[in-house]
mmCIF file of C-alpha atoms and ligand atoms in Angstrom:
data_model
loop_
_atom_site.group_PDB
_atom_site.id
_atom_site.type_symbol
_atom_site.label_atom_id
_atom_site.label_comp_id
_atom_site.label_asym_id
_atom_site.label_seq_id
_atom_site.Cartn_x
_atom_site.Cartn_y
_atom_site.Cartn_z
ATOM 1 C CA MET O 1 -35.141 -130.031 -15.826
ATOM 2 C CA SER O 2 -36.556 -132.343 -18.475
ATOM 3 C CA VAL O 3 -39.187 -131.018 -20.877
ATOM 4 C CA GLN O 4 -41.086 -132.933 -23.565
ATOM 5 C CA PHE O 5 -42.268 -131.191 -26.730
ATOM 6 C CA ARG O 6 -45.562 -133.077 -26.413
ATOM 7 C CA ASP O 7 -45.836 -135.414 -23.404
ATOM 8 C CA LEU O 8 -47.859 -138.428 -24.536
ATOM 9 C CA GLN O 9 -46.351 -140.639 -21.825
ATOM 10 C CA LYS O 10 -47.611 -138.461 -19.015
ATOM 11 C CA GLN O 11 -51.063 -138.343 -20.582
ATOM 12 C CA TYR O 12 -51.136 -142.142 -20.817
ATOM 13 C CA GLN O 13 -50.070 -142.503 -17.171
ATOM 14 C CA MET O 14 -52.971 -140.232 -16.140
ATOM 15 C CA LEU O 15 -55.562 -142.140 -18.194
ATOM 16 C CA LYS O 16 -54.029 -145.637 -18.024
ATOM 17 C CA PRO O 17 -56.774 -147.476 -16.065
ATOM 18 C CA GLN O 18 -59.561 -146.285 -18.410
ATOM 19 C CA ILE O 19 -57.531 -146.686 -21.623
ATOM 20 C CA ASP O 20 -56.303 -150.166 -20.712
ATOM 21 C CA ALA O 21 -59.860 -151.261 -19.854
ATOM 22 C CA ALA O 22 -61.229 -149.791 -23.095
ATOM 23 C CA VAL O 23 -58.580 -151.559 -25.209
ATOM 24 C CA MET O 24 -59.069 -154.874 -23.352
ATOM 25 C CA GLN O 25 -62.799 -154.657 -24.057
ATOM 26 C CA VAL O 26 -62.072 -154.505 -27.802
ATOM 27 C CA MET O 27 -59.787 -157.548 -27.483
ATOM 28 C CA THR O 28 -62.555 -159.413 -25.627
ATOM 29 C CA ASP O 29 -65.237 -158.469 -28.177
ATOM 30 C CA CYS O 30 -62.980 -159.032 -31.223
ATOM 31 C CA ASN O 31 -64.977 -156.484 -33.249
ATOM 32 C CA PHE O 32 -61.818 -154.886 -34.555
ATOM 33 C CA ILE O 33 -63.446 -153.126 -37.524
ATOM 34 C CA SER O 34 -66.623 -151.025 -37.124
ATOM 35 C CA GLY O 35 -67.238 -152.112 -33.522
ATOM 36 C CA ALA O 36 -69.834 -150.364 -31.362
ATOM 37 C CA GLN O 37 -67.146 -148.000 -30.029
ATOM 38 C CA VAL O 38 -66.790 -146.418 -33.485
ATOM 39 C CA LYS O 39 -70.488 -145.489 -33.685
ATOM 40 C CA ASP O 40 -70.336 -144.257 -30.089
ATOM 41 C CA LEU O 41 -67.387 -142.013 -30.838
ATOM 42 C CA GLU O 42 -68.948 -140.632 -34.024
ATOM 43 C CA ARG O 43 -72.080 -139.634 -32.077
ATOM 44 C CA LYS O 44 -70.009 -137.991 -29.338
ATOM 45 C CA LEU O 45 -67.787 -136.117 -31.801
ATOM 46 C CA ALA O 46 -70.757 -134.839 -33.837
ATOM 47 C CA ASP O 47 -72.536 -133.678 -30.661
ATOM 48 C CA TYR O 48 -69.417 -131.979 -29.320
ATOM 49 C CA VAL O 49 -68.727 -130.153 -32.582
ATOM 50 C CA GLY O 50 -72.421 -129.373 -33.102
ATOM 51 C CA VAL O 51 -72.959 -130.919 -36.546
ATOM 52 C CA LYS O 52 -75.333 -133.630 -37.737
ATOM 53 C CA HIS O 53 -72.885 -136.236 -39.051
ATOM 54 C CA CYS O 54 -69.405 -137.421 -38.138
ATOM 55 C CA ILE O 55 -67.816 -140.095 -40.327
ATOM 56 C CA THR O 56 -64.544 -141.477 -38.992
ATOM 57 C CA CYS O 57 -61.816 -142.753 -41.299
ATOM 58 C CA ALA O 58 -58.216 -143.958 -41.338
ATOM 59 C CA ASN O 59 -56.352 -140.630 -41.054
ATOM 60 C CA GLY O 60 -56.631 -136.888 -41.618
ATOM 61 C CA THR O 61 -55.246 -137.085 -45.145
ATOM 62 C CA ASP O 62 -57.922 -139.581 -46.185
ATOM 63 C CA ALA O 63 -60.521 -137.374 -44.479
ATOM 64 C CA LEU O 64 -59.546 -134.492 -46.788
ATOM 65 C CA LYS O 65 -59.454 -136.726 -49.842
ATOM 66 C CA LEU O 66 -62.852 -138.289 -49.069
ATOM 67 C CA ALA O 67 -64.412 -134.849 -48.508
ATOM 68 C CA GLU O 68 -62.999 -133.656 -51.834
ATOM 69 C CA MET O 69 -64.187 -136.826 -53.604
ATOM 70 C CA ALA O 70 -67.687 -136.382 -52.130
ATOM 71 C CA TYR O 71 -67.867 -132.964 -53.800
ATOM 72 C CA GLY O 72 -66.489 -134.269 -57.080
ATOM 73 C CA ILE O 73 -63.299 -132.227 -57.035
ATOM 74 C CA GLY O 74 -60.928 -133.311 -59.778
ATOM 75 C CA LYS O 75 -59.454 -132.531 -63.201
ATOM 76 C CA GLY O 76 -59.757 -128.968 -64.435
ATOM 77 C CA HIS O 77 -60.574 -127.551 -60.992
ATOM 78 C CA ALA O 78 -58.574 -124.950 -59.095
ATOM 79 C CA VAL O 79 -58.511 -125.407 -55.319
ATOM 80 C CA PHE O 80 -57.302 -122.540 -53.118
ATOM 81 C CA VAL O 81 -54.992 -123.753 -50.365
ATOM 82 C CA PRO O 82 -52.808 -121.821 -47.890
ATOM 83 C CA ASP O 83 -49.112 -121.703 -48.814
ATOM 84 C CA PHE O 84 -48.172 -122.275 -45.162
ATOM 85 C CA THR O 85 -49.562 -125.629 -43.948
ATOM 86 C CA PHE O 86 -48.800 -129.332 -43.654
ATOM 87 C CA PHE O 87 -48.268 -131.081 -47.010
ATOM 88 C CA SER O 88 -51.501 -133.150 -46.847
ATOM 89 C CA THR O 89 -53.683 -130.102 -47.429
ATOM 90 C CA ALA O 90 -52.274 -129.707 -50.936
ATOM 91 C CA GLU O 91 -51.376 -133.371 -51.517
ATOM 92 C CA THR O 92 -54.982 -134.602 -51.671
ATOM 93 C CA VAL O 93 -55.942 -131.868 -54.162
ATOM 94 C CA ALA O 94 -53.138 -132.917 -56.516
ATOM 95 C CA ASP O 95 -53.904 -136.602 -55.896
ATOM 96 C CA LEU O 96 -57.426 -136.057 -57.276
ATOM 97 C CA GLY O 97 -56.089 -134.345 -60.389
ATOM 98 C CA ALA O 98 -57.117 -130.824 -59.393
ATOM 99 C CA VAL O 99 -54.632 -127.941 -59.282
ATOM 100 C CA ASN O 100 -53.541 -126.172 -56.100
ATOM 101 C CA VAL O 101 -53.497 -122.386 -56.119
ATOM 102 C CA PHE O 102 -51.404 -121.341 -53.137
ATOM 103 C CA VAL O 103 -52.715 -118.427 -51.100
ATOM 104 C CA ASP O 104 -50.679 -116.276 -48.740
ATOM 105 C CA VAL O 105 -51.355 -116.242 -45.002
ATOM 106 C CA ASP O 106 -51.792 -113.580 -42.336
ATOM 107 C CA PRO O 107 -48.453 -113.107 -40.538
ATOM 108 C CA ASP O 108 -50.195 -112.603 -37.155
ATOM 109 C CA THR O 109 -52.550 -115.598 -37.128
ATOM 110 C CA TYR O 110 -50.635 -117.850 -39.596
ATOM 111 C CA ASN O 111 -53.980 -118.581 -41.289
ATOM 112 C CA MET O 112 -55.180 -118.002 -44.871
ATOM 113 C CA SER O 113 -55.540 -114.306 -45.711
ATOM 114 C CA PRO O 114 -59.057 -113.565 -47.063
ATOM 115 C CA VAL O 115 -57.629 -110.650 -49.090
ATOM 116 C CA ALA O 116 -54.963 -112.835 -50.712
ATOM 117 C CA LEU O 117 -57.643 -115.486 -51.294
ATOM 118 C CA GLU O 118 -59.860 -113.139 -53.276
ATOM 119 C CA ALA O 119 -56.869 -111.916 -55.313
ATOM 120 C CA ALA O 120 -55.924 -115.530 -56.136
ATOM 121 C CA ILE O 121 -59.480 -116.360 -57.234
ATOM 122 C CA LYS O 122 -59.580 -113.302 -59.524
ATOM 123 C CA ARG O 123 -56.165 -114.165 -60.986
ATOM 124 C CA THR O 124 -57.343 -117.714 -61.695
ATOM 125 C CA GLN O 125 -60.532 -116.451 -63.343
ATOM 126 C CA GLU O 126 -58.563 -114.038 -65.532
ATOM 127 C CA GLU O 127 -56.126 -116.750 -66.627
ATOM 128 C CA GLY O 128 -59.166 -118.819 -67.611
ATOM 129 C CA LYS O 129 -57.398 -122.201 -67.618
ATOM 130 C CA LEU O 130 -59.038 -123.725 -64.549
ATOM 131 C CA ILE O 131 -62.480 -123.637 -62.984
ATOM 132 C CA PRO O 132 -62.302 -122.266 -59.428
ATOM 133 C CA ARG O 133 -64.063 -124.965 -57.407
ATOM 134 C CA ALA O 134 -63.108 -125.066 -53.715
ATOM 135 C CA ILE O 135 -61.222 -123.445 -50.842
ATOM 136 C CA VAL O 136 -59.422 -125.480 -48.188
ATOM 137 C CA ALA O 137 -58.940 -123.274 -45.133
ATOM 138 C CA VAL O 138 -56.628 -124.659 -42.439
ATOM 139 C CA ASP O 139 -56.935 -124.051 -38.672
ATOM 140 C CA LEU O 140 -53.182 -123.794 -38.292
ATOM 141 C CA PHE O 141 -51.616 -124.462 -34.871
ATOM 142 C CA GLY O 142 -55.103 -124.808 -33.301
ATOM 143 C CA LEU O 143 -56.556 -121.418 -34.272
ATOM 144 C CA PRO O 144 -59.684 -121.426 -36.453
ATOM 145 C CA ALA O 145 -59.171 -119.654 -39.793
ATOM 146 C CA ASP O 146 -61.008 -116.379 -40.489
ATOM 147 C CA TYR O 147 -64.281 -118.121 -41.412
ATOM 148 C CA PRO O 148 -66.507 -115.029 -41.312
ATOM 149 C CA ALA O 149 -64.435 -113.444 -44.105
ATOM 150 C CA ILE O 150 -63.506 -116.647 -45.964
ATOM 151 C CA SER O 151 -67.136 -117.889 -46.018
ATOM 152 C CA ALA O 152 -68.189 -114.571 -47.543
ATOM 153 C CA VAL O 153 -65.584 -114.972 -50.316
ATOM 154 C CA ALA O 154 -66.659 -118.605 -50.893
ATOM 155 C CA LYS O 155 -70.277 -117.492 -51.219
ATOM 156 C CA GLU O 156 -69.497 -114.606 -53.544
ATOM 157 C CA TYR O 157 -67.547 -116.817 -55.970
ATOM 158 C CA GLY O 158 -69.711 -119.933 -55.542
ATOM 159 C CA LEU O 159 -66.903 -122.084 -54.139
ATOM 160 C CA ILE O 160 -67.082 -125.086 -51.808
ATOM 161 C CA LEU O 161 -65.453 -124.334 -48.456
ATOM 162 C CA ILE O 162 -63.591 -127.176 -46.763
ATOM 163 C CA GLU O 163 -62.241 -126.736 -43.226
ATOM 164 C CA ASP O 164 -58.985 -128.648 -42.673
ATOM 165 C CA GLY O 165 -59.329 -128.890 -38.898
ATOM 166 C CA ALA O 166 -56.522 -131.454 -38.453
ATOM 167 C CA GLN O 167 -54.845 -129.099 -35.961
ATOM 168 C CA GLY O 168 -57.972 -127.203 -34.998
ATOM 169 C CA PHE O 169 -60.162 -129.644 -33.053
ATOM 170 C CA GLY O 170 -61.328 -127.962 -29.836
ATOM 171 C CA GLY O 171 -60.947 -124.400 -31.112
ATOM 172 C CA ARG O 172 -63.883 -122.071 -31.675
ATOM 173 C CA ILE O 173 -65.084 -118.684 -32.874
ATOM 174 C CA GLY O 174 -67.638 -117.368 -30.423
ATOM 175 C CA GLU O 175 -69.741 -120.408 -29.551
ATOM 176 C CA LYS O 176 -69.189 -122.164 -32.889
ATOM 177 C CA LYS O 177 -66.675 -124.998 -32.698
ATOM 178 C CA ALA O 178 -63.888 -125.908 -35.093
ATOM 179 C CA CYS O 179 -64.944 -128.633 -37.558
ATOM 180 C CA ALA O 180 -68.371 -126.965 -37.862
ATOM 181 C CA PHE O 181 -67.217 -124.320 -40.375
ATOM 182 C CA GLY O 182 -67.563 -124.355 -44.145
ATOM 183 C CA ASP O 183 -69.559 -126.888 -46.159
ATOM 184 C CA ILE O 184 -67.568 -129.784 -44.743
ATOM 185 C CA ALA O 185 -64.736 -130.182 -42.235
ATOM 186 C CA THR O 186 -62.062 -132.762 -41.522
ATOM 187 C CA THR O 187 -59.751 -133.576 -38.653
ATOM 188 C CA SER O 188 -56.872 -135.899 -37.763
ATOM 189 C CA PHE O 189 -56.270 -138.052 -34.682
ATOM 190 C CA PHE O 190 -52.540 -138.455 -35.350
ATOM 191 C CA PRO O 191 -51.029 -138.886 -31.850
ATOM 192 C CA ALA O 192 -49.535 -135.378 -31.618
ATOM 193 C CA LYS O 193 -52.672 -133.492 -32.729
ATOM 194 C CA PRO O 194 -54.861 -131.745 -30.108
ATOM 195 C CA LEU O 195 -57.034 -134.892 -29.849
ATOM 196 C CA GLY O 196 -54.823 -137.831 -30.780
ATOM 197 C CA CYS O 197 -55.245 -141.617 -30.788
ATOM 198 C CA TYR O 198 -52.551 -144.323 -30.575
ATOM 199 C CA GLY O 199 -51.948 -144.647 -34.296
ATOM 200 C CA ASP O 200 -53.570 -143.055 -37.323
ATOM 201 C CA GLY O 201 -57.156 -141.820 -37.373
ATOM 202 C CA GLY O 202 -59.341 -139.110 -38.877
ATOM 203 C CA ALA O 203 -62.896 -137.824 -39.175
ATOM 204 C CA ILE O 204 -65.179 -135.820 -41.450
ATOM 205 C CA PHE O 205 -68.001 -133.545 -40.257
ATOM 206 C CA THR O 206 -71.040 -132.417 -42.245
ATOM 207 C CA ASN O 207 -74.653 -131.305 -41.833
ATOM 208 C CA ASP O 208 -75.546 -132.569 -45.326
ATOM 209 C CA ASP O 209 -77.382 -135.945 -45.306
ATOM 210 C CA ALA O 210 -76.592 -136.752 -48.958
ATOM 211 C CA ILE O 211 -72.881 -135.934 -48.576
ATOM 212 C CA ALA O 212 -72.775 -138.020 -45.381
ATOM 213 C CA ALA O 213 -74.278 -141.004 -47.201
ATOM 214 C CA GLN O 214 -71.816 -140.546 -50.031
ATOM 215 C CA LEU O 215 -68.916 -140.501 -47.526
ATOM 216 C CA ARG O 216 -70.167 -143.703 -45.834
ATOM 217 C CA SER O 217 -69.989 -145.324 -49.251
ATOM 218 C CA LEU O 218 -66.657 -143.850 -50.336
ATOM 219 C CA CYS O 219 -64.775 -144.901 -47.191
ATOM 220 C CA VAL O 220 -65.856 -148.552 -47.602
ATOM 221 C CA HIS O 221 -64.964 -149.351 -51.235
ATOM 222 C CA GLY O 222 -67.872 -147.382 -52.695
ATOM 223 C CA LYS O 223 -70.454 -149.818 -51.278
ATOM 224 C CA SER O 224 -74.131 -149.132 -51.838
ATOM 225 C CA GLY O 225 -76.242 -148.080 -48.876
ATOM 226 C CA ASN O 226 -78.185 -151.336 -48.530
ATOM 227 C CA ASP O 227 -76.085 -153.993 -50.262
ATOM 228 C CA LYS O 228 -72.538 -154.250 -48.958
ATOM 229 C CA TYR O 229 -71.437 -156.433 -51.888
ATOM 230 C CA ASN O 230 -72.760 -154.132 -54.563
ATOM 231 C CA ASN O 231 -70.016 -151.573 -55.103
ATOM 232 C CA VAL O 232 -71.576 -148.669 -56.932
ATOM 233 C CA GLN O 233 -68.491 -146.454 -57.261
ATOM 234 C CA ILE O 234 -64.727 -146.502 -56.772
ATOM 235 C CA GLY O 235 -63.964 -145.642 -53.170
ATOM 236 C CA MET O 236 -61.257 -146.303 -50.612
ATOM 237 C CA ASN O 237 -60.669 -148.603 -47.671
ATOM 238 C CA SER O 238 -60.482 -145.954 -44.973
ATOM 239 C CA ARG O 239 -61.908 -146.737 -41.545
ATOM 240 C CA LEU O 240 -61.025 -145.946 -37.955
ATOM 241 C CA ASP O 241 -60.047 -149.115 -36.051
ATOM 242 C CA THR O 242 -62.273 -150.032 -33.101
ATOM 243 C CA ILE O 243 -59.232 -149.948 -30.786
ATOM 244 C CA GLN O 244 -58.508 -146.349 -31.803
ATOM 245 C CA ALA O 245 -62.157 -145.396 -31.287
ATOM 246 C CA ALA O 246 -62.103 -146.967 -27.815
ATOM 247 C CA ILE O 247 -58.993 -144.947 -26.918
ATOM 248 C CA LEU O 248 -60.500 -141.755 -28.341
ATOM 249 C CA ASN O 249 -63.679 -142.233 -26.304
ATOM 250 C CA VAL O 250 -61.547 -142.022 -23.147
ATOM 251 C CA LYS O 251 -59.313 -139.239 -24.424
ATOM 252 C CA LEU O 252 -62.199 -137.070 -25.666
ATOM 253 C CA ASP O 253 -63.556 -136.893 -22.096
ATOM 254 C CA ALA O 254 -60.200 -135.723 -20.732
ATOM 255 C CA PHE O 255 -59.805 -133.311 -23.666
ATOM 256 C CA VAL O 256 -63.164 -131.650 -22.967
ATOM 257 C CA LYS O 257 -62.933 -131.775 -19.149
ATOM 258 C CA TYR O 258 -59.481 -130.303 -18.612
ATOM 259 C CA GLU O 259 -56.925 -130.608 -21.426
ATOM 260 C CA LEU O 260 -58.265 -127.670 -23.446
ATOM 261 C CA ASP O 261 -58.232 -125.437 -20.369
ATOM 262 C CA ALA O 262 -54.737 -126.668 -19.548
ATOM 263 C CA VAL O 263 -53.221 -125.784 -22.935
ATOM 264 C CA ASN O 264 -54.864 -122.364 -22.789
ATOM 265 C CA HIS O 265 -53.299 -121.845 -19.375
ATOM 266 C CA VAL O 266 -49.892 -122.777 -20.831
ATOM 267 C CA ALA O 267 -50.380 -120.325 -23.714
ATOM 268 C CA ALA O 268 -51.403 -117.527 -21.337
ATOM 269 C CA MET O 269 -48.262 -118.111 -19.259
ATOM 270 C CA TYR O 270 -46.050 -118.122 -22.357
ATOM 271 C CA ASN O 271 -47.711 -114.878 -23.473
ATOM 272 C CA SER O 272 -47.144 -113.162 -20.155
ATOM 273 C CA TYR O 273 -43.446 -114.091 -20.033
ATOM 274 C CA LEU O 274 -42.621 -113.552 -23.700
ATOM 275 C CA ALA O 275 -44.961 -110.814 -24.948
ATOM 276 C CA ASP O 276 -42.429 -107.959 -24.958
ATOM 277 C CA LYS O 277 -39.467 -110.142 -25.962
ATOM 278 C CA VAL O 278 -40.542 -111.943 -29.149
ATOM 279 C CA LYS O 279 -43.539 -111.929 -31.491
ATOM 280 C CA THR O 280 -46.069 -114.204 -29.776
ATOM 281 C CA PRO O 281 -49.051 -115.847 -31.526
ATOM 282 C CA VAL O 282 -52.141 -113.661 -31.999
ATOM 283 C CA VAL O 283 -55.594 -114.976 -31.074
ATOM 284 C CA PRO O 284 -58.194 -112.498 -32.387
ATOM 285 C CA GLU O 285 -61.079 -111.408 -30.166
ATOM 286 C CA HIS O 286 -63.838 -114.072 -29.797
ATOM 287 C CA TYR O 287 -61.439 -116.770 -31.056
ATOM 288 C CA TYR O 288 -60.319 -119.707 -28.915
ATOM 289 C CA SER O 289 -57.349 -121.878 -29.876
ATOM 290 C CA SER O 290 -56.754 -125.542 -29.055
ATOM 291 C CA TRP O 291 -53.002 -124.834 -29.253
ATOM 292 C CA ALA O 292 -51.777 -127.646 -31.472
ATOM 293 C CA GLN O 293 -48.602 -125.522 -31.432
ATOM 294 C CA TYR O 294 -47.389 -122.425 -29.609
ATOM 295 C CA THR O 295 -45.365 -120.691 -32.307
ATOM 296 C CA ILE O 296 -43.256 -117.561 -31.833
ATOM 297 C CA GLN O 297 -41.455 -115.516 -34.510
ATOM 298 C CA LEU O 298 -37.841 -114.387 -34.321
ATOM 299 C CA PRO O 299 -36.356 -111.428 -36.199
ATOM 300 C CA SER O 300 -34.376 -113.548 -38.681
ATOM 301 C CA ARG O 301 -33.639 -117.071 -39.867
ATOM 302 C CA GLU O 302 -30.153 -116.904 -38.309
ATOM 303 C CA MET O 303 -31.547 -115.936 -34.898
ATOM 304 C CA ARG O 304 -34.258 -118.590 -35.116
ATOM 305 C CA ASN O 305 -31.801 -121.354 -35.994
ATOM 306 C CA ALA O 306 -29.294 -120.253 -33.348
ATOM 307 C CA LEU O 307 -31.969 -120.078 -30.634
ATOM 308 C CA GLN O 308 -33.245 -123.535 -31.571
ATOM 309 C CA ALA O 309 -29.734 -125.012 -31.382
ATOM 310 C CA GLU O 310 -28.993 -123.353 -28.043
ATOM 311 C CA LEU O 311 -32.301 -124.454 -26.512
ATOM 312 C CA LYS O 312 -31.600 -127.995 -27.675
ATOM 313 C CA GLU O 313 -28.297 -127.977 -25.768
ATOM 314 C CA ILE O 314 -30.144 -127.083 -22.562
ATOM 315 C CA GLY O 315 -32.625 -129.917 -23.201
ATOM 316 C CA ILE O 316 -35.542 -127.796 -24.450
ATOM 317 C CA PRO O 317 -37.006 -129.360 -27.607
ATOM 318 C CA THR O 318 -38.500 -127.050 -30.245
ATOM 319 C CA MET O 319 -39.725 -127.580 -33.812
ATOM 320 C CA VAL O 320 -39.856 -125.563 -37.020
ATOM 321 C CA TYR O 321 -43.388 -125.833 -38.439
ATOM 322 C CA TYR O 322 -42.856 -125.360 -41.349
ATOM 323 C CA PRO O 323 -39.405 -124.946 -42.918
ATOM 324 C CA ARG O 324 -40.842 -124.848 -46.480
ATOM 325 C CA CYS O 325 -43.854 -123.231 -48.083
ATOM 326 C CA MET O 326 -46.132 -125.384 -50.235
ATOM 327 C CA HIS O 327 -44.895 -123.708 -53.429
ATOM 328 C CA GLU O 328 -41.342 -124.712 -52.448
ATOM 329 C CA GLN O 329 -42.127 -128.426 -52.021
ATOM 330 C CA GLY O 330 -40.304 -130.649 -54.491
ATOM 331 C CA ALA O 331 -43.605 -132.156 -55.641
ATOM 332 C CA PHE O 332 -44.962 -128.715 -56.588
ATOM 333 C CA GLU O 333 -41.836 -127.173 -58.075
ATOM 334 C CA HIS O 334 -43.379 -127.173 -61.548
ATOM 335 C CA PHE O 335 -46.075 -124.690 -60.504
ATOM 336 C CA SER O 336 -45.623 -121.109 -61.521
ATOM 337 C CA TYR O 337 -44.888 -118.815 -58.619
ATOM 338 C CA ASN O 338 -44.458 -115.079 -58.973
ATOM 339 C CA GLY O 339 -43.916 -113.994 -55.407
ATOM 340 C CA GLU O 340 -47.597 -114.130 -54.413
ATOM 341 C CA CYS O 341 -46.906 -115.416 -50.881
ATOM 342 C CA PRO O 342 -44.379 -113.124 -49.153
ATOM 343 C CA ALA O 343 -45.781 -113.661 -45.641
ATOM 344 C CA ALA O 344 -45.475 -117.446 -45.942
ATOM 345 C CA GLU O 345 -41.888 -117.047 -47.175
ATOM 346 C CA GLN O 346 -41.089 -114.840 -44.188
ATOM 347 C CA LEU O 347 -42.704 -117.210 -41.679
ATOM 348 C CA ARG O 348 -40.841 -120.321 -42.793
ATOM 349 C CA ASN O 349 -37.634 -118.453 -41.915
ATOM 350 C CA THR O 350 -38.666 -117.055 -38.544
ATOM 351 C CA VAL O 351 -41.140 -119.393 -36.791
ATOM 352 C CA LEU O 352 -40.265 -121.598 -33.836
ATOM 353 C CA SER O 353 -42.735 -123.818 -31.983
ATOM 354 C CA LEU O 354 -42.130 -124.224 -28.240
ATOM 355 C CA PRO O 355 -43.114 -127.256 -26.130
ATOM 356 C CA MET O 356 -46.912 -127.332 -25.814
ATOM 357 C CA HIS O 357 -49.160 -129.912 -24.149
ATOM 358 C CA PRO O 358 -51.714 -130.080 -21.323
ATOM 359 C CA TYR O 359 -49.247 -131.553 -18.829
ATOM 360 C CA LEU O 360 -46.595 -128.805 -18.915
ATOM 361 C CA GLU O 361 -46.097 -127.476 -15.396
ATOM 362 C CA ASP O 362 -45.729 -123.827 -14.427
ATOM 363 C CA ASP O 363 -42.071 -124.223 -13.391
ATOM 364 C CA GLN O 364 -41.303 -125.909 -16.724
ATOM 365 C CA ILE O 365 -42.915 -123.027 -18.655
ATOM 366 C CA LYS O 366 -40.916 -120.534 -16.584
ATOM 367 C CA PHE O 367 -37.726 -122.531 -17.221
ATOM 368 C CA ILE O 368 -38.357 -122.481 -20.985
ATOM 369 C CA CYS O 369 -39.156 -118.741 -21.042
ATOM 370 C CA ASP O 370 -36.225 -117.780 -18.790
ATOM 371 C CA ASN O 371 -33.889 -119.551 -21.194
ATOM 372 C CA VAL O 372 -35.473 -118.102 -24.338
ATOM 373 C CA ILE O 373 -35.187 -114.604 -22.875
ATOM 374 C CA ALA O 374 -31.624 -115.083 -21.594
ATOM 375 C CA LEU O 375 -30.447 -116.427 -24.945
ATOM 376 C CA LEU O 376 -32.108 -113.561 -26.830
ATOM 377 C CA LEU O 377 -30.580 -110.936 -24.521
ATOM 378 C CA HIS O 378 -27.178 -112.550 -24.835
ATOM 379 C CA ARG O 379 -27.519 -112.434 -28.616
ATOM 380 C CA GLU O 380 -28.530 -108.747 -28.598
ATOM 381 C CA GLY O 381 -25.560 -107.975 -26.328
ATOM 382 C CA VAL O 382 -22.891 -109.367 -28.687
HETATM 383 C C1 PLP D 1 -51.692 -133.623 -39.734
HETATM 384 C C2 PLP D 1 -52.362 -132.826 -40.776
HETATM 385 C C3 PLP D 1 -53.070 -133.428 -41.824
HETATM 386 C C4 PLP D 1 -53.060 -134.902 -42.088
HETATM 387 O O1 PLP D 1 -53.427 -135.727 -41.038
HETATM 388 P P1 PLP D 1 -52.891 -137.242 -40.977
HETATM 389 O O2 PLP D 1 -53.802 -137.865 -39.957
HETATM 390 O O3 PLP D 1 -51.481 -137.189 -40.534
HETATM 391 O O4 PLP D 1 -53.061 -137.840 -42.313
HETATM 392 C C5 PLP D 1 -53.739 -132.611 -42.722
HETATM 393 N N1 PLP D 1 -53.707 -131.275 -42.601
HETATM 394 C C6 PLP D 1 -53.028 -130.651 -41.610
HETATM 395 C C7 PLP D 1 -53.050 -129.165 -41.532
HETATM 396 C C8 PLP D 1 -52.327 -131.407 -40.675
HETATM 397 O O5 PLP D 1 -51.642 -130.791 -39.709
#
């Protein structure tokens, strides 16, 4: 039986007539930059998420950087970032000259621990070298971070809260959707994310009119609002191509209509097969995940690596997200680290992400779980 880790081909085959027509329309119009489809998509995304403004841009990394630029984050500032995330979350902070303070995560949800966050803020205040300025909370693997608790900490210490929703689009807490949390939120349309395009793409979400206007300027070379050739600040060239917007307009419909339900069905099936056998991902009450990844934990690094190798031989692809913590990245090796992130260090040894996408079929899920269980039992037996 053949299983894809994320089946983009099957998705394209399902949506081919609409996607092909949408792309051909862009070719006919030749409005390759800032075509009508971009505005259309931004309206739809803002309405879906439930915020006032959506500003699309070239990728999820730029989205983070633009959001941080809009709030003036830079030299002398401390930004609190989870130690267990994709590199971009910390990369943009360093790129702007601010300093990352890595915060441990909750070993059940994989997301930033509000308790560790407060401890890190206090430590930074006591050291007195940097001004605590912002928190970047990540919706890792599709699950919104603990925004009720993290927002309270942000408020208490007067920090800007940025939601890195690159993996979180489609998730929610109660009725509130991912990318509507914090002061500002960002997402990515990298092809393998919950809502992906056919190249790079990203978006920023905000309810703040002034910040939205600032972002519209920053993503087009710092142009002024009414005179395109008067550049009033140093910005970037970061826009979503019209072709990508046209594709996303089609894919957003499928995402909302059935893909989100489908990945939640896959996760529920995984849970029912695997719950007593391995540590399965925890979704707290009232939370809803968009399942960017379905990530289990094994008892040790040796068992994780062996299981991954054995599954590969059977033709079941898996991934290790992530094999290194942020504080272990070569680029950040100069930062002082005194064992503040034990959960992140444990997770990078034990996590394994199983195939996850809306087009996985029940017999494929059963095939994957049967093999995971058989290999684990075999290992216990020897
Ligand atoms: C993918 C990702 C990004 C960056 O998105 P790109 O579109 O690849 O630039 C940022 N943060 C997290 C958590 C991500 O997973």
